PDB file of C-alpha atoms in Angstrom:
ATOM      1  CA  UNK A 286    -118.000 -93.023-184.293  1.00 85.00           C
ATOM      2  CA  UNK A 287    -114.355 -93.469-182.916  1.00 85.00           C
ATOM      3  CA  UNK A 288    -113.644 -90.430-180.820  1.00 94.00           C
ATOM      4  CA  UNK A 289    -111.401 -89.144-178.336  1.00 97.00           C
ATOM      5  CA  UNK A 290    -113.881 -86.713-175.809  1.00 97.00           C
ATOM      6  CA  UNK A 291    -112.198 -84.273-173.709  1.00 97.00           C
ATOM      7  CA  UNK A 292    -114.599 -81.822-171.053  1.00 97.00           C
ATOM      8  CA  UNK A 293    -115.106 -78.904-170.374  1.00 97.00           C
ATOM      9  CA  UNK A 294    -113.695 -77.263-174.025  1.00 96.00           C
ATOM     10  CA  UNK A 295    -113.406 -74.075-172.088  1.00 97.00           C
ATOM     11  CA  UNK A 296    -112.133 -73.419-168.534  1.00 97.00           C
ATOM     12  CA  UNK A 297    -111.787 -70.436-166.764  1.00 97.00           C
ATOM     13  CA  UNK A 298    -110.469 -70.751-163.016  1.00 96.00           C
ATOM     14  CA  UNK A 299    -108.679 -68.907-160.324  1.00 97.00           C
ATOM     15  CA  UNK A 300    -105.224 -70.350-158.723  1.00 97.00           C
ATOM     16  CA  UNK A 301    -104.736 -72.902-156.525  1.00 97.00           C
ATOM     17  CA  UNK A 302    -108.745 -74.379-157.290  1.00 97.00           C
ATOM     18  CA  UNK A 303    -108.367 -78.233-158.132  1.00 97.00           C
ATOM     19  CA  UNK A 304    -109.778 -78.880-161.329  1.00 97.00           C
ATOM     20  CA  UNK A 305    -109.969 -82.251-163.750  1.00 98.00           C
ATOM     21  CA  UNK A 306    -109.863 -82.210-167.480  1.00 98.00           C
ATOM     22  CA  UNK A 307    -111.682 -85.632-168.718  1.00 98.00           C
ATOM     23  CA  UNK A 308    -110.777 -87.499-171.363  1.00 98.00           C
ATOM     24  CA  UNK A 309    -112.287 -90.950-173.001  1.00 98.00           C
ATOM     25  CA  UNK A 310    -111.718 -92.917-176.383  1.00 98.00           C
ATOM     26  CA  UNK A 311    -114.073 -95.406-177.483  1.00 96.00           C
ATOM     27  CA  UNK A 312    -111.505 -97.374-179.606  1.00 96.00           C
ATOM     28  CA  UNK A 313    -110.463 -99.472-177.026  1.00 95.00           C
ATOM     29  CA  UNK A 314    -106.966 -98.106-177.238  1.00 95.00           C
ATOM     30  CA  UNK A 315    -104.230 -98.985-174.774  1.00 94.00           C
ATOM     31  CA  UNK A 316    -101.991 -95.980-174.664  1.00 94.00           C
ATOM     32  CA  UNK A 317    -103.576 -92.341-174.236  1.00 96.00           C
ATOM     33  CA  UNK A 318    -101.759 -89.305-173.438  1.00 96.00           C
ATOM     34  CA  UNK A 319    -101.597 -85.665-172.510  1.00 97.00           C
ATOM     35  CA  UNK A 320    -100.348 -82.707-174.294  1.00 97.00           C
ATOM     36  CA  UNK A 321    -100.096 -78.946-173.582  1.00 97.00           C
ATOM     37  CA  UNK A 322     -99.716 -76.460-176.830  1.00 95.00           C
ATOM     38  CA  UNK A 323     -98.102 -73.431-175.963  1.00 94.00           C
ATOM     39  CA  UNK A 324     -97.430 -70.655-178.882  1.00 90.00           C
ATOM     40  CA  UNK A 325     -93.689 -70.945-180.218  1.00 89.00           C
ATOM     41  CA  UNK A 326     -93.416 -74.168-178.560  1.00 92.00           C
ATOM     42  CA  UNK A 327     -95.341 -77.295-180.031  1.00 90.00           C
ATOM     43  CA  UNK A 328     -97.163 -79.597-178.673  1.00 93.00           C
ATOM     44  CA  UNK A 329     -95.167 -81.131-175.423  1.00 94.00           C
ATOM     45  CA  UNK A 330     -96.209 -84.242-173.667  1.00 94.00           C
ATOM     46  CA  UNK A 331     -97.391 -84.023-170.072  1.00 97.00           C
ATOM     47  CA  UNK A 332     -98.022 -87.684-169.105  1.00 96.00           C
ATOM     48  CA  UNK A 333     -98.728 -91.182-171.039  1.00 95.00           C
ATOM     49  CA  UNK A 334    -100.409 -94.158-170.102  1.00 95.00           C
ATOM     50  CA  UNK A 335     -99.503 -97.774-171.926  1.00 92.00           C
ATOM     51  CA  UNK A 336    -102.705 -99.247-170.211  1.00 93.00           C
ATOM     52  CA  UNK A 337    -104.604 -99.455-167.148  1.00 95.00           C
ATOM     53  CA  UNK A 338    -102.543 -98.303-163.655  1.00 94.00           C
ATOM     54  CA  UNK A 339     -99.578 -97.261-166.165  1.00 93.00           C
ATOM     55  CA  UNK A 340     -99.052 -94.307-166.056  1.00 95.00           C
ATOM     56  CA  UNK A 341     -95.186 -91.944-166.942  1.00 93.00           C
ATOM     57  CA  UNK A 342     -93.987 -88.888-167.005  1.00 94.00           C
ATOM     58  CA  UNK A 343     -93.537 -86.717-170.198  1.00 92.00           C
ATOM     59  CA  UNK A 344     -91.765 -83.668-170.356  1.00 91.00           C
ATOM     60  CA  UNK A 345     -93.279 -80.878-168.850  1.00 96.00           C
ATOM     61  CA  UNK A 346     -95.123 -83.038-165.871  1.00 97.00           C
ATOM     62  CA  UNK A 347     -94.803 -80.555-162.841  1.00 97.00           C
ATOM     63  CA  UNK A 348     -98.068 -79.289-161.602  1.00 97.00           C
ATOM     64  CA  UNK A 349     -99.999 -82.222-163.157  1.00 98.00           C
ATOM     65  CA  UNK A 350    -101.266 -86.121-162.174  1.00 98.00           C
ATOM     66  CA  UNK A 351    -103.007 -88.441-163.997  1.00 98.00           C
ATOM     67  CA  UNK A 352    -104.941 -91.540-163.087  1.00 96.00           C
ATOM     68  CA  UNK A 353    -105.795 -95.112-165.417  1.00 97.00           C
ATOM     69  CA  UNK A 354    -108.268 -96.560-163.724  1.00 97.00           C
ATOM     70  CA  UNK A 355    -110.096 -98.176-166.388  1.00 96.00           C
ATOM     71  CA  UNK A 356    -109.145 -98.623-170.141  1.00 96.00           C
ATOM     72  CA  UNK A 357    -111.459 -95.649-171.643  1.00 97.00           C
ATOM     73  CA  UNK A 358    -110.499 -92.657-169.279  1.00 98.00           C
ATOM     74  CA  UNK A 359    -107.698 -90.809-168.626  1.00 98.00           C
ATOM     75  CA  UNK A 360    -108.833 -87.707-166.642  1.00 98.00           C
ATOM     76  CA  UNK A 361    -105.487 -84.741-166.208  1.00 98.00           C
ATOM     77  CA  UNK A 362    -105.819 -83.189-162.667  1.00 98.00           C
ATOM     78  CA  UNK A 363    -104.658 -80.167-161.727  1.00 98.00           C
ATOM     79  CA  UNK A 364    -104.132 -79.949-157.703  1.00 96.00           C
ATOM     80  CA  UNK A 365    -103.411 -76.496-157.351  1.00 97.00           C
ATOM     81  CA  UNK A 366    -103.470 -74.515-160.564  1.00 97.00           C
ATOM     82  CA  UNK A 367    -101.351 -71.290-161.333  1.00 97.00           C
ATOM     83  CA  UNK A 368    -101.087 -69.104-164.477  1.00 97.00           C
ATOM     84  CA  UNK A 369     -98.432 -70.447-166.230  1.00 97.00           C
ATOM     85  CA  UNK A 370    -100.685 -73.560-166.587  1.00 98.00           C
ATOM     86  CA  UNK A 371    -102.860 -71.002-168.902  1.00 98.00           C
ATOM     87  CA  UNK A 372    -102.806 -73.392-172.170  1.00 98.00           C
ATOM     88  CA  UNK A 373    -104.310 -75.566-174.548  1.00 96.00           C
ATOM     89  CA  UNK A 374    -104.974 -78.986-173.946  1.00 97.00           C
ATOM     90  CA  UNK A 375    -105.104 -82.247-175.588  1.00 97.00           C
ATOM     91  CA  UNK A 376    -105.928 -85.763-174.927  1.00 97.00           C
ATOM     92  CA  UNK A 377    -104.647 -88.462-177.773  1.00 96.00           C
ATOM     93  CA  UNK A 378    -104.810 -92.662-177.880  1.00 96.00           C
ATOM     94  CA  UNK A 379    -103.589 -94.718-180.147  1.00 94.00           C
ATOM     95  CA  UNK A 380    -103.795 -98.761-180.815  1.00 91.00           C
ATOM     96  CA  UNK A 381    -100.298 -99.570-179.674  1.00 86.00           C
ATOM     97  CA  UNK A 382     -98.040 -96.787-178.345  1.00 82.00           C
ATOM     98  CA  UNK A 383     -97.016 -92.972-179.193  1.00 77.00           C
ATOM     99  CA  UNK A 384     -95.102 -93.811-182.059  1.00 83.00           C
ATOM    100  CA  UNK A 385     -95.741 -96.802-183.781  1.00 83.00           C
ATOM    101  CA  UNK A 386     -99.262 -96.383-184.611  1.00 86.00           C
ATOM    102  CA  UNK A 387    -101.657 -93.426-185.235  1.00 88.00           C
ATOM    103  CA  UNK A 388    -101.977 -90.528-182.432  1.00 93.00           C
ATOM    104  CA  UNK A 389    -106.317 -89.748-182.175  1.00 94.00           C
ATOM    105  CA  UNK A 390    -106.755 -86.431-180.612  1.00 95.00           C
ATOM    106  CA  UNK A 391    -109.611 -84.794-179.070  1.00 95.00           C
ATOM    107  CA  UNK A 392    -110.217 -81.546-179.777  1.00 94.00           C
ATOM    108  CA  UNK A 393    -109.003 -79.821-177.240  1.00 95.00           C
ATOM    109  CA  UNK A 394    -109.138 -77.884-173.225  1.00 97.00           C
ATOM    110  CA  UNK A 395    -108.867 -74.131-173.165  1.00 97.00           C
ATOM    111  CA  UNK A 396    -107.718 -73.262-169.719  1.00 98.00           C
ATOM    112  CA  UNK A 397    -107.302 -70.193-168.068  1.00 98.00           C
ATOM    113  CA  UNK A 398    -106.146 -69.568-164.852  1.00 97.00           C
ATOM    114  CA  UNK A 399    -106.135 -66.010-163.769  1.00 96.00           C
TER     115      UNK A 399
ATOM    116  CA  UNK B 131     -81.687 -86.947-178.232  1.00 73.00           C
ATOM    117  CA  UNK B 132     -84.693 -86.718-180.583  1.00 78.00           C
ATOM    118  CA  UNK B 133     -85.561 -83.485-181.917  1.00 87.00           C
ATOM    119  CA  UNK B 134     -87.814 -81.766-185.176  1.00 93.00           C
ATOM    120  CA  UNK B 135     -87.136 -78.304-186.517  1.00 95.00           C
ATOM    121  CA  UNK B 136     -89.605 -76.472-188.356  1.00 97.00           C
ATOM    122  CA  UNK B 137     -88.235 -73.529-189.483  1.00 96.00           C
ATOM    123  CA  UNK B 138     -91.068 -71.562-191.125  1.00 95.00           C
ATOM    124  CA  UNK B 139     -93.512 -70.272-188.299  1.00 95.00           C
ATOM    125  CA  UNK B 140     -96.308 -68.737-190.797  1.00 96.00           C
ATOM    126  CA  UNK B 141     -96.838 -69.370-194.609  1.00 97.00           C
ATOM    127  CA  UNK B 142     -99.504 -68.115-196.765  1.00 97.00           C
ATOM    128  CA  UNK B 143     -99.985 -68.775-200.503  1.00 97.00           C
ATOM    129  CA  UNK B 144    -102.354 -68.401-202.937  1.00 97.00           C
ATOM    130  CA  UNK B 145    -104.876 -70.673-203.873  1.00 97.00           C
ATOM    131  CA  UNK B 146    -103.942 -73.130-206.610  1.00 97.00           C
ATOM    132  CA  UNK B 147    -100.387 -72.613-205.381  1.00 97.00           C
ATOM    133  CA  UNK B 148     -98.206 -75.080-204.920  1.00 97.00           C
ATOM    134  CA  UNK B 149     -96.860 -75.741-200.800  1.00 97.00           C
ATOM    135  CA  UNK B 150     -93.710 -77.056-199.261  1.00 97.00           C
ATOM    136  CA  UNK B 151     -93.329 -76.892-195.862  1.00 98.00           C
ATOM    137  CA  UNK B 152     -89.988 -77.685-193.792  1.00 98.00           C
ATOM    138  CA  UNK B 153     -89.149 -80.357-191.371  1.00 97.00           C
ATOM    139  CA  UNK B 154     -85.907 -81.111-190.242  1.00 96.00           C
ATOM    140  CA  UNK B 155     -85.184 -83.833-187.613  1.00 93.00           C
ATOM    141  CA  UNK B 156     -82.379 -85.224-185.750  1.00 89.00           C
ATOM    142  CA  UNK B 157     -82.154 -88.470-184.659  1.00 80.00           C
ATOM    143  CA  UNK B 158     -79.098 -91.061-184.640  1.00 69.00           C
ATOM    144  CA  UNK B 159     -81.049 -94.139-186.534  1.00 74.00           C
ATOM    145  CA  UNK B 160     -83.903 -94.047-189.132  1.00 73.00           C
ATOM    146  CA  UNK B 161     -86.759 -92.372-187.210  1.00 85.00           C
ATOM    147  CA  UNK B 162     -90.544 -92.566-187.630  1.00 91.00           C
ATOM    148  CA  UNK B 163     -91.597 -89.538-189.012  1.00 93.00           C
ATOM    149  CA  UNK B 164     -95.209 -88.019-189.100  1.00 95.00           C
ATOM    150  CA  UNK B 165     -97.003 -84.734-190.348  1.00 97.00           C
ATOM    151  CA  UNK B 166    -100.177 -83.762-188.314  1.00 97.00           C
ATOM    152  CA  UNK B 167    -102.565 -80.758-189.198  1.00 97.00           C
ATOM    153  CA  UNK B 168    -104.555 -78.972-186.864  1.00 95.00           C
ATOM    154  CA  UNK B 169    -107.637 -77.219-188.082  1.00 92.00           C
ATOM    155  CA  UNK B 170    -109.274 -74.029-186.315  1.00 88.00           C
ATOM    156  CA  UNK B 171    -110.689 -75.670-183.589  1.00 85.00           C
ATOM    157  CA  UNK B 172    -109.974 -78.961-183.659  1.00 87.00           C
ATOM    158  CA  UNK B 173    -107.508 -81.547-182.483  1.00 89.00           C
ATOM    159  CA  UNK B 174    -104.901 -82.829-184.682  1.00 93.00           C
ATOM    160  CA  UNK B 175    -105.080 -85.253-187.354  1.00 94.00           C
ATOM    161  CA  UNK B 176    -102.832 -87.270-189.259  1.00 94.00           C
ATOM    162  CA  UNK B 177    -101.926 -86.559-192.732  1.00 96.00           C
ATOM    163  CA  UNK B 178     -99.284 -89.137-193.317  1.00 96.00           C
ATOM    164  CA  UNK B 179     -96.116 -91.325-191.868  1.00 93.00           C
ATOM    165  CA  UNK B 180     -92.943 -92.300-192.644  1.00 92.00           C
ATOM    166  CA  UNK B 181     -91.183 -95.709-191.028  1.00 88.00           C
ATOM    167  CA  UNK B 182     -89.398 -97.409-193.486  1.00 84.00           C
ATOM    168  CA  UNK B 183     -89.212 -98.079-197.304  1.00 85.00           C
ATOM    169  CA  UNK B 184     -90.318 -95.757-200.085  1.00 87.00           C
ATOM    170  CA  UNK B 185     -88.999 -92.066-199.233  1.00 90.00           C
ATOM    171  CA  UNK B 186     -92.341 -90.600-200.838  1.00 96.00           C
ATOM    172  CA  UNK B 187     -95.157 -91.496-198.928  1.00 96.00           C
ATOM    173  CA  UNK B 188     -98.762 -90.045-199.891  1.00 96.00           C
ATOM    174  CA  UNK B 189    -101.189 -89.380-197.543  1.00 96.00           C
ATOM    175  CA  UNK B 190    -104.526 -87.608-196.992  1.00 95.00           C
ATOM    176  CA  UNK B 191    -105.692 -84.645-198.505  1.00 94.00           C
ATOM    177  CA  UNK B 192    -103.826 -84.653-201.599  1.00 96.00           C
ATOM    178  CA  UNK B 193    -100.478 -84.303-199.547  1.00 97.00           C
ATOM    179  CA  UNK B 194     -97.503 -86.294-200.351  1.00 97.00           C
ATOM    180  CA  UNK B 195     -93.986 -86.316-198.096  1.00 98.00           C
ATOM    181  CA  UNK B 196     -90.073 -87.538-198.730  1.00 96.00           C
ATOM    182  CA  UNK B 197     -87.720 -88.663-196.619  1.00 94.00           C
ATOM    183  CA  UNK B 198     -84.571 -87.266-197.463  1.00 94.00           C
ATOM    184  CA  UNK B 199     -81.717 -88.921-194.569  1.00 91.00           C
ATOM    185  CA  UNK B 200     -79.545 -87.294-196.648  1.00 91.00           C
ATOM    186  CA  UNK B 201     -80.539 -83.800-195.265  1.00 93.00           C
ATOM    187  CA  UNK B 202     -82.740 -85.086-192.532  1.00 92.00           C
ATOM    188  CA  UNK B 203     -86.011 -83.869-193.772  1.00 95.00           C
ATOM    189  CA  UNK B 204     -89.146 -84.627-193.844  1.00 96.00           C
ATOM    190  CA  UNK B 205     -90.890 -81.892-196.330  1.00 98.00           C
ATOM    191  CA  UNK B 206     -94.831 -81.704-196.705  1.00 98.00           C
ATOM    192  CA  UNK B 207     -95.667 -80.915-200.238  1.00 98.00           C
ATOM    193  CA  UNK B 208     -99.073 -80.405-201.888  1.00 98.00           C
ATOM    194  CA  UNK B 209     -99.125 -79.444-205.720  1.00 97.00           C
ATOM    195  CA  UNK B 210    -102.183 -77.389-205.751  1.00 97.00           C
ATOM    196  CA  UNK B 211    -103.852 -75.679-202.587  1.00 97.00           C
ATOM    197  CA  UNK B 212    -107.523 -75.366-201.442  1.00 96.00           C
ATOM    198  CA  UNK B 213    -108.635 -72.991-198.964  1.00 95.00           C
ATOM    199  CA  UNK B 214    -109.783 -75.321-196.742  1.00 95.00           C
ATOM    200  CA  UNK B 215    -105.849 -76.191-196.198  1.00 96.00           C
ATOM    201  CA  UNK B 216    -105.342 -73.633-193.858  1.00 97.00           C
ATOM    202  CA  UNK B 217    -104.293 -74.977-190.860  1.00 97.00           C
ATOM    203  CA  UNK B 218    -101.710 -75.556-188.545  1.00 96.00           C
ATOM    204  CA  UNK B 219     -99.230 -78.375-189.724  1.00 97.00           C
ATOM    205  CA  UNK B 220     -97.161 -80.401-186.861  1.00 96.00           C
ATOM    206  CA  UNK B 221     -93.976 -82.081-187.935  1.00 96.00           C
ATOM    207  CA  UNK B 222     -93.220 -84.978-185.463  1.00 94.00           C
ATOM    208  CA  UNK B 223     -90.616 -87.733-185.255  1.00 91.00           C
ATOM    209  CA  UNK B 224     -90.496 -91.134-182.987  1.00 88.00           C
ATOM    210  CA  UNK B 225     -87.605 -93.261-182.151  1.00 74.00           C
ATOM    211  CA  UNK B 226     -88.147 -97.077-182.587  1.00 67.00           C
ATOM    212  CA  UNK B 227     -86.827 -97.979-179.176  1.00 70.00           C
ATOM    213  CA  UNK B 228     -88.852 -95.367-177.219  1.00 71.00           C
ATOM    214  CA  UNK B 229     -93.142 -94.634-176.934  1.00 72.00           C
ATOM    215  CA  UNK B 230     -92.749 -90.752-177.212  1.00 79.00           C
ATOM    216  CA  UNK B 231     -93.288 -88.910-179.854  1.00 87.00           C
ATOM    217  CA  UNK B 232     -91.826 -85.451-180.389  1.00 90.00           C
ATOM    218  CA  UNK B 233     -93.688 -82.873-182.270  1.00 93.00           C
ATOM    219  CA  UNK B 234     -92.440 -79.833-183.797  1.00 94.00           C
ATOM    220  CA  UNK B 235     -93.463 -75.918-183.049  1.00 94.00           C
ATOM    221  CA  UNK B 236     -95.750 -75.862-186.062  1.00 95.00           C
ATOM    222  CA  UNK B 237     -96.293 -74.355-189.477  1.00 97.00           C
ATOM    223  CA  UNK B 238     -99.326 -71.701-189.671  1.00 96.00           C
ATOM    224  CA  UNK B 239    -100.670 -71.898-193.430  1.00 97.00           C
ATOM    225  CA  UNK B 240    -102.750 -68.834-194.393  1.00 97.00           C
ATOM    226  CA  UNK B 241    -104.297 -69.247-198.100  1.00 97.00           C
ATOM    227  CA  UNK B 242    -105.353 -66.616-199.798  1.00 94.00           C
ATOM    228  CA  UNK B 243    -108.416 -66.765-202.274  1.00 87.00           C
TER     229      UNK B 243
END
């Protein structure tokens, strides 16, 4: 089954403890991406990828890094957590880019950070 | 710059009703336009998109969509809700020239039995 998988669904953590988020797609998709959803605010982007070692900023990228080190996984690392990184998290791929074809999501990170 | 308006934060309606639900954009050319829906729980999904052509364009679910450049919308319709519509729908629009895609602050739909 085509999937996006993102771990751990639920994270509860303390500030300034590293954590990783992983995601992987088994389409084989070049692009992949990371979004936060905040109430009253959408969905905003925090990083793409348009393939392996390509990696960009997206809007709200402070606090965050990324890594493409192969084609399936694009893990979201978070060096030194605080609490206005308390959101929900998603991981997306698609075929081509952002736009021109299809977004896949996974179903999302809860994180807290207390 | 790019940007989507969704004016209506939380809709409910009855079962059987019909739905419209509001999505303004601005952009400077003809954009691509999309309509996700999030359900409890889940990631989001898409329901349909817009890049060029026909202004009506059907998509999953029973939901159809119409580019109006006109107005600048992009309004989700359905003629007859189902429960299992209640969701969160994402209005999103995507320049040609650019990779990003930039997503409205979402509709809530309640429906009521």
């Amino acid at each position: 089954e085509a999937q996006v998988t993102q771990n751990p669904r639920y994270l509860i953590t303390v500030t300034g403890k590293k954590l990783t988020v992983t995601c992987s797609q088994n389409m084989n998709h070049e692009y992949m991406s990371w979004y936060r959803q905040d109430p009253g605010l959408g969905l905003r982007q925090i990083y793409y990828s348009m393939n392996v070692e390509v990696t960009d900023k997206g809007d709200v990228p402070e606090g965050y890094k990324v890594s493409r080190k192969e084609k399936r996984n694009f893990p979201l690392i978070l060096e030194s957590p605080s609490p206005n990184q308390t959101s929900l998290y998603f991981c997306a791929s698609s075929s081509r880019d952002g736009v021109r074809s299809p977004l896949h999501f996974g179903n999302g990170t809860r994180l807290t950070v207390t | 710059a790019q940007s989507v308006t969704q004016p209506d934060i939380h809709i409910t309606v009855s079962e059987g009703a019909s739905l419209e639900l509001r999505c303004n954009y601005s952009y400077g050319a003809t954009p691509y336009l999309f309509w996700y829906v999030q359900s409890p729980g889940q990631g989001l999904q898409l329901l349909l998109k817009y890049f060029s052509g026909d202004t009506l364009v059907q998509g999953i679910k029973g939901f159809e969509a119409e580019f109006k450049r006109s107005q600048s919308s992009f309004n989700l319709r359905k003629p007859s809700v189902h429960w299992s519509d209640a969701a969160e729908y994402f209005c999103a629009v995507g320049a040609y020239n650019t990779d990003k895609l930039i997503f409205g602050t979402g509709t809530r739909l309640q429906v009521f039995p």
